[in-house]
Amino acid sequence: TRRELNLAIDQVQDTVPAMDTFELNLPVEITAGTTRMRRVVALTARRHRFIFPLEKAPDMVRIDPGEWILKELTFEKSLSELRYQLWYDRDVVGRYRAAEQLTRYPDEAAPVLQRALLREPNYWVRERIAETLGEIGRDAAREVLLDESVHDIDPRVRLAAAKALGHYPDADVAATLETLLEQDGNVYVQGAAAEALAAIKADGVEKRLRKLLERDSHSNILRQAAFDGYKALGDPGLLSRAPRYVEYALADGGANRLARTVMGYAMTFRETHRKKVVEVLETALDNPYFRTRSAAARHLATMGARESLPALRAVLESERRSYVRPTLESTVETLEAPPTAAAAGVE
């Protein structure tokens, strides 16, 4: 009995005067048993309906395999279709998309993802599998992370697994994350494990995070993890130490990511610990890296920190970079405005 595949493709982007529909040739690949059919369909209107004759029901349908065309595509598939695509698609992008979409089947996905892990050669797909295992939030998924993903040869996959375990607050997960923090050879994995321990509020995590402040690492990833972990805990305990970590001496080639992380941590407590937060931000104004100074100024404007006007004026007076001055000038103008006008957003 011959079958037909009816494929509906709609362009759903907003219409603007200069653009209505896109006209393009779109590759479609259909796999049915041992038959693989590749066709190119022409899109010239908002809605199209295409019919493809087949010998049997399709196992997999791919729109633009390889994703060579810039677009957003919504193409929901059944569990069986996603399983086939994850296990058998020759295209790495197709396998990645299948792993991504399996979040729609949280109760059935874990064994499908586990089998894929055991045979998947590409780290990018295994990384996405770990992310999906975290997002679906089921015990079976946690077991796959503990049994497989945290032992992956590629640190990018172990990093994703550590983050994913932050969705599972239990003793076994905490023990595994502690092992990653203490023994993994990659500092990015260690940092992710530390943040996940904070996410699950593991016993003694504050002490572990404080120890990370003493350790040098690439781009200060471990110190960043310490502040992000305390932020996840909602704990202001590092505010008194924070000014030191927005200084340029600790930039360590990471484009001052640490300083921006510390400022983000401090801003979490701007309503309850205003004086300490302002101290952190004013210290950051002295950082020679221009993006750090600009970020500090924006944070002070957000806080309405009129007490910081002398420091801001001093920085503005010495600032020679034309692309930094507008941010500083805007902050000073905002803070100099009467409080009621500033609150209303009036200059």
mmCIF file of C-alpha atoms in Angstrom:
data_model
loop_
_atom_site.group_PDB
_atom_site.id
_atom_site.type_symbol
_atom_site.label_atom_id
_atom_site.label_comp_id
_atom_site.label_asym_id
_atom_site.label_seq_id
_atom_site.Cartn_x
_atom_site.Cartn_y
_atom_site.Cartn_z
ATOM 1 C CA THR A 1 0.000 0.000 0.000
ATOM 2 C CA ARG A 2 1.431 3.326 -1.029
ATOM 3 C CA ARG A 3 1.395 6.176 1.417
ATOM 4 C CA GLU A 4 1.647 9.910 1.228
ATOM 5 C CA LEU A 5 3.459 12.411 3.381
ATOM 6 C CA ASN A 6 1.588 15.703 3.655
ATOM 7 C CA LEU A 7 3.971 18.461 4.691
ATOM 8 C CA ALA A 8 2.658 21.908 5.631
ATOM 9 C CA ILE A 9 5.139 24.784 5.756
ATOM 10 C CA ASP A 10 3.971 28.205 6.933
ATOM 11 C CA GLN A 11 5.928 31.427 7.174
ATOM 12 C CA VAL A 12 4.775 33.082 10.381
ATOM 13 C CA GLN A 13 7.074 36.098 10.652
ATOM 14 C CA ASP A 14 5.530 39.520 11.168
ATOM 15 C CA THR A 15 4.727 41.513 8.057
ATOM 16 C CA VAL A 16 6.433 44.877 7.617
ATOM 17 C CA PRO A 17 6.171 47.257 4.638
ATOM 18 C CA ALA A 18 9.574 46.319 3.261
ATOM 19 C CA MET A 19 9.148 42.571 3.779
ATOM 20 C CA ASP A 20 6.265 40.133 3.601
ATOM 21 C CA THR A 21 7.334 36.621 2.659
ATOM 22 C CA PHE A 22 10.690 35.121 1.884
ATOM 23 C CA GLU A 23 11.214 33.349 -1.411
ATOM 24 C CA LEU A 24 13.695 30.537 -1.101
ATOM 25 C CA ASN A 25 14.463 26.962 -2.015
ATOM 26 C CA LEU A 26 14.184 24.726 1.033
ATOM 27 C CA PRO A 27 15.755 21.244 1.183
ATOM 28 C CA VAL A 28 13.594 18.450 2.608
ATOM 29 C CA GLU A 29 14.993 15.010 3.447
ATOM 30 C CA ILE A 30 12.682 12.056 4.120
ATOM 31 C CA THR A 31 13.850 8.688 5.436
ATOM 32 C CA ALA A 32 11.518 5.699 5.228
ATOM 33 C CA GLY A 33 13.144 2.351 5.930
ATOM 34 C CA THR A 34 16.105 1.973 3.584
ATOM 35 C CA THR A 35 14.876 4.744 1.302
ATOM 36 C CA ARG A 36 16.197 8.262 1.656
ATOM 37 C CA MET A 37 14.527 10.923 -0.453
ATOM 38 C CA ARG A 38 15.886 14.431 -0.817
ATOM 39 C CA ARG A 39 13.816 17.129 -2.482
ATOM 40 C CA VAL A 40 14.016 20.901 -2.767
ATOM 41 C CA VAL A 41 10.736 22.779 -2.432
ATOM 42 C CA ALA A 42 10.184 26.381 -3.478
ATOM 43 C CA LEU A 43 8.670 28.740 -0.936
ATOM 44 C CA THR A 44 6.989 31.721 -2.560
ATOM 45 C CA ALA A 45 4.004 32.403 -0.293
ATOM 46 C CA ARG A 46 2.920 32.392 3.335
ATOM 47 C CA ARG A 47 1.444 28.878 3.235
ATOM 48 C CA HIS A 48 2.446 25.800 1.285
ATOM 49 C CA ARG A 49 1.270 22.202 1.260
ATOM 50 C CA PHE A 50 3.505 19.549 -0.270
ATOM 51 C CA ILE A 51 2.681 15.890 -0.930
ATOM 52 C CA PHE A 52 5.373 13.223 -1.196
ATOM 53 C CA PRO A 53 4.455 9.646 -2.282
ATOM 54 C CA LEU A 54 6.134 6.985 -0.132
ATOM 55 C CA GLU A 55 6.270 3.197 0.047
ATOM 56 C CA LYS A 56 5.954 3.219 3.848
ATOM 57 C CA ALA A 57 5.453 5.626 6.715
ATOM 58 C CA PRO A 58 8.457 7.910 7.174
ATOM 59 C CA ASP A 59 10.877 7.332 10.021
ATOM 60 C CA MET A 60 12.373 10.798 9.853
ATOM 61 C CA VAL A 61 11.637 14.087 8.128
ATOM 62 C CA ARG A 62 14.269 16.822 8.149
ATOM 63 C CA ILE A 63 13.693 20.384 7.006
ATOM 64 C CA ASP A 64 16.937 21.991 5.836
ATOM 65 C CA PRO A 65 19.298 19.266 7.084
ATOM 66 C CA GLY A 66 22.501 20.866 8.256
ATOM 67 C CA GLU A 67 20.606 24.096 8.928
ATOM 68 C CA TRP A 68 22.266 26.081 6.168
ATOM 69 C CA ILE A 69 19.401 28.592 5.954
ATOM 70 C CA LEU A 70 19.123 31.273 8.626
ATOM 71 C CA LYS A 71 15.691 30.866 10.201
ATOM 72 C CA GLU A 72 13.652 29.901 13.244
ATOM 73 C CA LEU A 73 11.942 26.563 12.690
ATOM 74 C CA THR A 74 9.170 25.029 14.773
ATOM 75 C CA PHE A 75 8.697 21.377 13.842
ATOM 76 C CA GLU A 76 7.250 19.260 16.639
ATOM 77 C CA LYS A 77 7.815 15.525 16.361
ATOM 78 C CA SER A 78 6.604 12.398 18.092
ATOM 79 C CA LEU A 79 8.714 10.442 20.552
ATOM 80 C CA SER A 80 9.374 7.712 17.978
ATOM 81 C CA GLU A 81 10.490 10.259 15.384
ATOM 82 C CA LEU A 82 12.857 11.935 17.813
ATOM 83 C CA ARG A 83 14.248 8.595 18.951
ATOM 84 C CA TYR A 84 15.002 7.597 15.362
ATOM 85 C CA GLN A 85 16.547 10.973 14.594
ATOM 86 C CA LEU A 86 18.752 10.933 17.691
ATOM 87 C CA TRP A 87 19.976 7.409 17.072
ATOM 88 C CA TYR A 88 20.301 7.269 13.301
ATOM 89 C CA ASP A 89 20.501 10.718 11.711
ATOM 90 C CA ARG A 90 23.819 11.128 9.895
ATOM 91 C CA ASP A 91 23.660 14.885 10.443
ATOM 92 C CA VAL A 92 25.091 16.038 13.778
ATOM 93 C CA VAL A 93 22.729 19.022 13.833
ATOM 94 C CA GLY A 94 19.757 16.697 13.469
ATOM 95 C CA ARG A 95 20.897 14.591 16.408
ATOM 96 C CA TYR A 96 21.398 17.732 18.483
ATOM 97 C CA ARG A 97 17.894 18.987 17.665
ATOM 98 C CA ALA A 98 16.395 15.632 18.563
ATOM 99 C CA ALA A 99 18.111 15.656 21.955
ATOM 100 C CA GLU A 100 16.878 19.199 22.476
ATOM 101 C CA GLN A 101 13.256 18.390 21.627
ATOM 102 C CA LEU A 102 13.144 15.343 23.883
ATOM 103 C CA THR A 103 12.486 17.703 26.793
ATOM 104 C CA ARG A 104 8.857 17.450 25.619
ATOM 105 C CA TYR A 105 8.798 13.801 26.747
ATOM 106 C CA PRO A 106 10.205 13.893 30.289
ATOM 107 C CA ASP A 107 8.785 10.535 31.368
ATOM 108 C CA GLU A 108 10.100 8.580 28.380
ATOM 109 C CA ALA A 109 13.290 10.383 27.390
ATOM 110 C CA ALA A 110 15.909 8.999 29.797
ATOM 111 C CA PRO A 111 16.472 5.533 28.225
ATOM 112 C CA VAL A 112 16.454 7.059 24.747
ATOM 113 C CA LEU A 113 19.096 9.565 25.763
ATOM 114 C CA GLN A 114 21.172 6.973 27.600
ATOM 115 C CA ARG A 115 21.442 4.734 24.555
ATOM 116 C CA ALA A 116 22.411 7.748 22.470
ATOM 117 C CA LEU A 117 25.171 8.654 24.926
ATOM 118 C CA LEU A 118 26.775 5.251 24.552
ATOM 119 C CA ARG A 119 27.129 5.586 20.772
ATOM 120 C CA GLU A 120 27.287 9.334 20.090
ATOM 121 C CA PRO A 121 30.724 10.379 18.734
ATOM 122 C CA ASN A 122 30.181 14.141 18.856
ATOM 123 C CA TYR A 123 30.728 16.012 22.119
ATOM 124 C CA TRP A 124 28.236 18.739 21.115
ATOM 125 C CA VAL A 125 25.369 16.249 21.005
ATOM 126 C CA ARG A 126 26.447 14.572 24.251
ATOM 127 C CA GLU A 127 26.566 18.018 25.843
ATOM 128 C CA ARG A 128 22.993 18.709 24.711
ATOM 129 C CA ILE A 129 21.913 15.296 26.012
ATOM 130 C CA ALA A 130 23.276 16.198 29.449
ATOM 131 C CA GLU A 131 21.385 19.492 29.363
ATOM 132 C CA THR A 132 18.157 17.705 28.461
ATOM 133 C CA LEU A 133 18.680 15.188 31.259
ATOM 134 C CA GLY A 134 18.871 18.092 33.667
ATOM 135 C CA GLU A 135 15.830 19.878 32.296
ATOM 136 C CA ILE A 136 13.435 16.927 32.368
ATOM 137 C CA GLY A 137 13.848 16.545 36.132
ATOM 138 C CA ARG A 138 13.178 12.827 36.503
ATOM 139 C CA ASP A 139 14.974 10.277 38.696
ATOM 140 C CA ALA A 140 15.840 8.143 35.680
ATOM 141 C CA ALA A 141 17.491 11.144 34.039
ATOM 142 C CA ARG A 142 19.505 11.877 37.170
ATOM 143 C CA GLU A 143 20.807 8.302 37.144
ATOM 144 C CA VAL A 144 22.011 8.658 33.551
ATOM 145 C CA LEU A 145 23.874 11.824 34.482
ATOM 146 C CA LEU A 146 25.490 10.109 37.460
ATOM 147 C CA ASP A 147 26.315 6.896 35.597
ATOM 148 C CA GLU A 148 27.392 8.298 32.223
ATOM 149 C CA SER A 149 27.687 12.031 31.615
ATOM 150 C CA VAL A 150 29.874 12.992 34.582
ATOM 151 C CA HIS A 151 32.446 10.427 33.393
ATOM 152 C CA ASP A 152 32.564 11.665 29.790
ATOM 153 C CA ILE A 153 36.014 12.009 28.257
ATOM 154 C CA ASP A 154 35.234 15.543 27.068
ATOM 155 C CA PRO A 155 35.251 18.249 29.776
ATOM 156 C CA ARG A 156 32.555 20.214 27.944
ATOM 157 C CA VAL A 157 30.178 17.324 28.503
ATOM 158 C CA ARG A 158 31.190 16.938 32.147
ATOM 159 C CA LEU A 159 30.601 20.672 32.600
ATOM 160 C CA ALA A 160 27.098 20.355 31.163
ATOM 161 C CA ALA A 161 26.488 17.333 33.398
ATOM 162 C CA ALA A 162 27.593 19.236 36.494
ATOM 163 C CA LYS A 163 25.225 22.084 35.672
ATOM 164 C CA ALA A 164 22.418 19.625 34.980
ATOM 165 C CA LEU A 165 22.883 17.983 38.371
ATOM 166 C CA GLY A 166 22.042 21.340 39.911
ATOM 167 C CA HIS A 167 18.408 20.381 39.221
ATOM 168 C CA TYR A 168 18.611 17.345 41.544
ATOM 169 C CA PRO A 169 19.040 18.129 45.260
ATOM 170 C CA ASP A 170 19.973 14.862 46.943
ATOM 171 C CA ALA A 171 22.915 13.296 48.758
ATOM 172 C CA ASP A 172 24.213 11.176 45.854
ATOM 173 C CA VAL A 173 24.270 14.195 43.575
ATOM 174 C CA ALA A 174 26.052 16.278 46.209
ATOM 175 C CA ALA A 175 28.711 13.581 46.637
ATOM 176 C CA THR A 176 29.302 13.394 42.885
ATOM 177 C CA LEU A 177 29.559 17.165 42.564
ATOM 178 C CA GLU A 178 32.026 17.301 45.450
ATOM 179 C CA THR A 179 34.173 14.723 43.651
ATOM 180 C CA LEU A 180 34.099 16.782 40.454
ATOM 181 C CA LEU A 181 35.039 19.909 42.375
ATOM 182 C CA GLU A 182 37.964 18.233 44.111
ATOM 183 C CA GLN A 183 39.259 15.837 41.461
ATOM 184 C CA ASP A 184 38.283 16.871 37.942
ATOM 185 C CA GLY A 185 41.254 18.074 35.934
ATOM 186 C CA ASN A 186 39.379 20.929 34.266
ATOM 187 C CA VAL A 187 38.778 24.136 36.223
ATOM 188 C CA TYR A 188 35.631 24.941 34.240
ATOM 189 C CA VAL A 189 34.124 21.636 35.335
ATOM 190 C CA GLN A 190 35.177 22.376 38.905
ATOM 191 C CA GLY A 191 33.503 25.782 38.724
ATOM 192 C CA ALA A 192 30.287 24.318 37.355
ATOM 193 C CA ALA A 193 30.294 21.701 40.110
ATOM 194 C CA ALA A 194 30.702 24.399 42.751
ATOM 195 C CA GLU A 195 27.785 26.400 41.363
ATOM 196 C CA ALA A 196 25.633 23.273 41.203
ATOM 197 C CA LEU A 197 26.431 22.511 44.838
ATOM 198 C CA ALA A 198 25.159 25.981 45.667
ATOM 199 C CA ALA A 199 22.061 25.440 43.525
ATOM 200 C CA ILE A 200 21.121 22.336 45.520
ATOM 201 C CA LYS A 201 22.185 24.023 48.790
ATOM 202 C CA ALA A 202 24.504 21.183 49.744
ATOM 203 C CA ASP A 203 25.770 21.013 53.312
ATOM 204 C CA GLY A 204 28.978 22.973 53.822
ATOM 205 C CA VAL A 205 28.894 24.576 50.390
ATOM 206 C CA GLU A 206 29.692 28.048 51.766
ATOM 207 C CA LYS A 207 33.076 26.852 53.044
ATOM 208 C CA ARG A 208 33.864 25.205 49.709
ATOM 209 C CA LEU A 209 32.987 28.371 47.828
ATOM 210 C CA ARG A 210 35.162 30.537 50.074
ATOM 211 C CA LYS A 211 38.132 28.269 49.420
ATOM 212 C CA LEU A 212 37.767 28.939 45.701
ATOM 213 C CA LEU A 213 38.569 32.603 46.305
ATOM 214 C CA GLU A 214 42.125 31.543 47.168
ATOM 215 C CA ARG A 215 42.701 29.684 43.894
ATOM 216 C CA ASP A 216 44.018 31.138 40.658
ATOM 217 C CA SER A 217 42.432 29.749 37.488
ATOM 218 C CA HIS A 218 41.941 30.553 33.829
ATOM 219 C CA SER A 219 39.798 33.708 33.537
ATOM 220 C CA ASN A 220 39.276 33.453 37.289
ATOM 221 C CA ILE A 221 36.569 30.890 36.619
ATOM 222 C CA LEU A 222 36.788 29.490 40.156
ATOM 223 C CA ARG A 223 36.463 32.884 41.816
ATOM 224 C CA GLN A 224 33.541 33.633 39.516
ATOM 225 C CA ALA A 225 31.955 30.368 40.631
ATOM 226 C CA ALA A 226 32.373 31.389 44.266
ATOM 227 C CA PHE A 227 30.479 34.643 43.776
ATOM 228 C CA ASP A 228 27.848 33.069 41.529
ATOM 229 C CA GLY A 229 27.381 30.332 44.114
ATOM 230 C CA TYR A 230 26.846 32.825 46.919
ATOM 231 C CA LYS A 231 24.427 34.685 44.653
ATOM 232 C CA ALA A 232 22.447 31.468 44.123
ATOM 233 C CA LEU A 233 22.354 30.985 47.883
ATOM 234 C CA GLY A 234 21.101 34.534 48.405
ATOM 235 C CA ASP A 235 23.957 34.974 50.869
ATOM 236 C CA PRO A 236 25.586 38.429 51.253
ATOM 237 C CA GLY A 237 28.536 36.897 53.100
ATOM 238 C CA LEU A 238 31.100 37.834 50.435
ATOM 239 C CA LEU A 239 30.166 41.515 50.209
ATOM 240 C CA SER A 240 32.908 42.544 52.623
ATOM 241 C CA ARG A 241 35.493 40.788 50.433
ATOM 242 C CA ALA A 242 34.032 41.923 47.132
ATOM 243 C CA PRO A 243 35.928 45.236 46.635
ATOM 244 C CA ARG A 244 39.239 43.406 46.279
ATOM 245 C CA TYR A 245 37.854 41.285 43.459
ATOM 246 C CA VAL A 246 36.804 44.166 41.229
ATOM 247 C CA GLU A 247 40.378 45.419 41.060
ATOM 248 C CA TYR A 248 42.319 45.023 37.827
ATOM 249 C CA ALA A 249 45.103 43.087 39.543
ATOM 250 C CA LEU A 250 42.901 40.002 39.303
ATOM 251 C CA ALA A 251 41.791 40.470 35.676
ATOM 252 C CA ASP A 252 44.024 37.549 34.585
ATOM 253 C CA GLY A 253 43.312 37.873 30.867
ATOM 254 C CA GLY A 254 39.593 37.254 31.240
ATOM 255 C CA ALA A 255 38.419 40.670 30.024
ATOM 256 C CA ASN A 256 37.600 41.368 33.647
ATOM 257 C CA ARG A 257 34.769 38.863 33.762
ATOM 258 C CA LEU A 258 35.446 38.453 37.446
ATOM 259 C CA ALA A 259 34.763 42.126 38.165
ATOM 260 C CA ARG A 260 31.463 41.990 36.294
ATOM 261 C CA THR A 261 30.493 38.785 38.110
ATOM 262 C CA VAL A 262 31.258 40.397 41.466
ATOM 263 C CA MET A 263 29.217 43.489 40.592
ATOM 264 C CA GLY A 264 26.304 41.284 39.558
ATOM 265 C CA TYR A 265 26.547 39.479 42.884
ATOM 266 C CA ALA A 266 26.649 42.748 44.807
ATOM 267 C CA MET A 267 23.654 44.201 42.978
ATOM 268 C CA THR A 268 21.552 41.316 44.275
ATOM 269 C CA PHE A 269 21.749 42.933 47.706
ATOM 270 C CA ARG A 270 21.358 46.592 46.752
ATOM 271 C CA GLU A 271 18.117 46.922 48.714
ATOM 272 C CA THR A 272 19.405 45.371 51.933
ATOM 273 C CA HIS A 273 23.139 46.224 51.953
ATOM 274 C CA ARG A 274 23.276 49.491 50.046
ATOM 275 C CA LYS A 275 26.416 50.939 51.651
ATOM 276 C CA LYS A 276 28.524 47.859 50.939
ATOM 277 C CA VAL A 277 27.221 47.564 47.385
ATOM 278 C CA VAL A 278 28.072 51.206 46.663
ATOM 279 C CA GLU A 279 31.571 50.588 48.018
ATOM 280 C CA VAL A 280 32.029 47.701 45.592
ATOM 281 C CA LEU A 281 30.826 49.749 42.628
ATOM 282 C CA GLU A 282 32.918 52.807 43.486
ATOM 283 C CA THR A 283 35.977 50.562 43.720
ATOM 284 C CA ALA A 284 35.148 49.249 40.246
ATOM 285 C CA LEU A 285 35.105 52.828 38.923
ATOM 286 C CA ASP A 286 38.882 52.885 39.465
ATOM 287 C CA ASN A 287 39.418 49.777 37.351
ATOM 288 C CA PRO A 288 41.488 50.675 34.248
ATOM 289 C CA TYR A 289 39.411 48.365 32.064
ATOM 290 C CA PHE A 290 36.812 50.589 30.390
ATOM 291 C CA ARG A 291 33.987 48.041 30.294
ATOM 292 C CA THR A 292 34.251 47.550 34.033
ATOM 293 C CA ARG A 293 34.035 51.300 34.654
ATOM 294 C CA SER A 294 31.038 51.594 32.333
ATOM 295 C CA ALA A 295 29.258 48.683 34.017
ATOM 296 C CA ALA A 296 29.893 50.149 37.463
ATOM 297 C CA ALA A 297 28.459 53.500 36.356
ATOM 298 C CA ARG A 298 25.325 51.854 34.988
ATOM 299 C CA HIS A 299 24.812 49.952 38.229
ATOM 300 C CA LEU A 300 25.172 53.148 40.254
ATOM 301 C CA ALA A 301 22.575 54.815 38.038
ATOM 302 C CA THR A 302 20.230 51.877 38.594
ATOM 303 C CA MET A 303 20.645 52.303 42.342
ATOM 304 C CA GLY A 304 20.119 56.049 42.190
ATOM 305 C CA ALA A 305 23.374 56.332 44.156
ATOM 306 C CA ARG A 306 23.640 60.125 44.456
ATOM 307 C CA GLU A 307 26.269 59.630 47.152
ATOM 308 C CA SER A 308 28.587 58.375 44.394
ATOM 309 C CA LEU A 309 28.446 61.600 42.364
ATOM 310 C CA PRO A 310 31.870 62.859 43.562
ATOM 311 C CA ALA A 311 33.519 59.598 42.503
ATOM 312 C CA LEU A 312 31.683 59.589 39.169
ATOM 313 C CA ARG A 313 32.610 63.205 38.415
ATOM 314 C CA ALA A 314 36.262 62.444 39.141
ATOM 315 C CA VAL A 315 36.232 59.464 36.790
ATOM 316 C CA LEU A 316 34.457 61.478 34.100
ATOM 317 C CA GLU A 317 36.974 64.293 34.365
ATOM 318 C CA SER A 318 39.887 61.937 33.725
ATOM 319 C CA GLU A 319 38.142 59.762 31.121
ATOM 320 C CA ARG A 320 39.640 60.182 27.640
ATOM 321 C CA ARG A 321 37.852 57.432 25.738
ATOM 322 C CA SER A 322 35.053 58.912 23.641
ATOM 323 C CA TYR A 323 33.079 55.655 23.720
ATOM 324 C CA VAL A 324 33.090 55.550 27.535
ATOM 325 C CA ARG A 325 32.264 59.162 28.300
ATOM 326 C CA PRO A 326 28.587 58.983 27.180
ATOM 327 C CA THR A 327 27.828 56.304 29.776
ATOM 328 C CA LEU A 328 29.524 58.286 32.524
ATOM 329 C CA GLU A 329 27.858 61.542 31.448
ATOM 330 C CA SER A 330 24.433 59.900 31.354
ATOM 331 C CA THR A 331 24.932 58.453 34.829
ATOM 332 C CA VAL A 332 26.004 61.804 36.270
ATOM 333 C CA GLU A 333 23.062 63.586 34.625
ATOM 334 C CA THR A 334 20.623 60.992 35.949
ATOM 335 C CA LEU A 335 21.929 61.242 39.487
ATOM 336 C CA GLU A 336 22.126 65.035 39.430
ATOM 337 C CA ALA A 337 18.454 65.316 38.502
ATOM 338 C CA PRO A 338 15.999 65.962 41.360
ATOM 339 C CA PRO A 339 14.972 62.655 42.966
ATOM 340 C CA THR A 340 11.354 62.872 41.832
ATOM 341 C CA ALA A 341 12.352 63.618 38.247
ATOM 342 C CA ALA A 342 14.958 60.873 38.213
ATOM 343 C CA ALA A 343 12.403 58.389 39.520
ATOM 344 C CA ALA A 344 10.066 59.400 36.701
ATOM 345 C CA GLY A 345 12.808 59.000 34.122
ATOM 346 C CA VAL A 346 12.860 62.723 33.227
ATOM 347 C CA GLU A 347 16.153 64.373 32.397
#
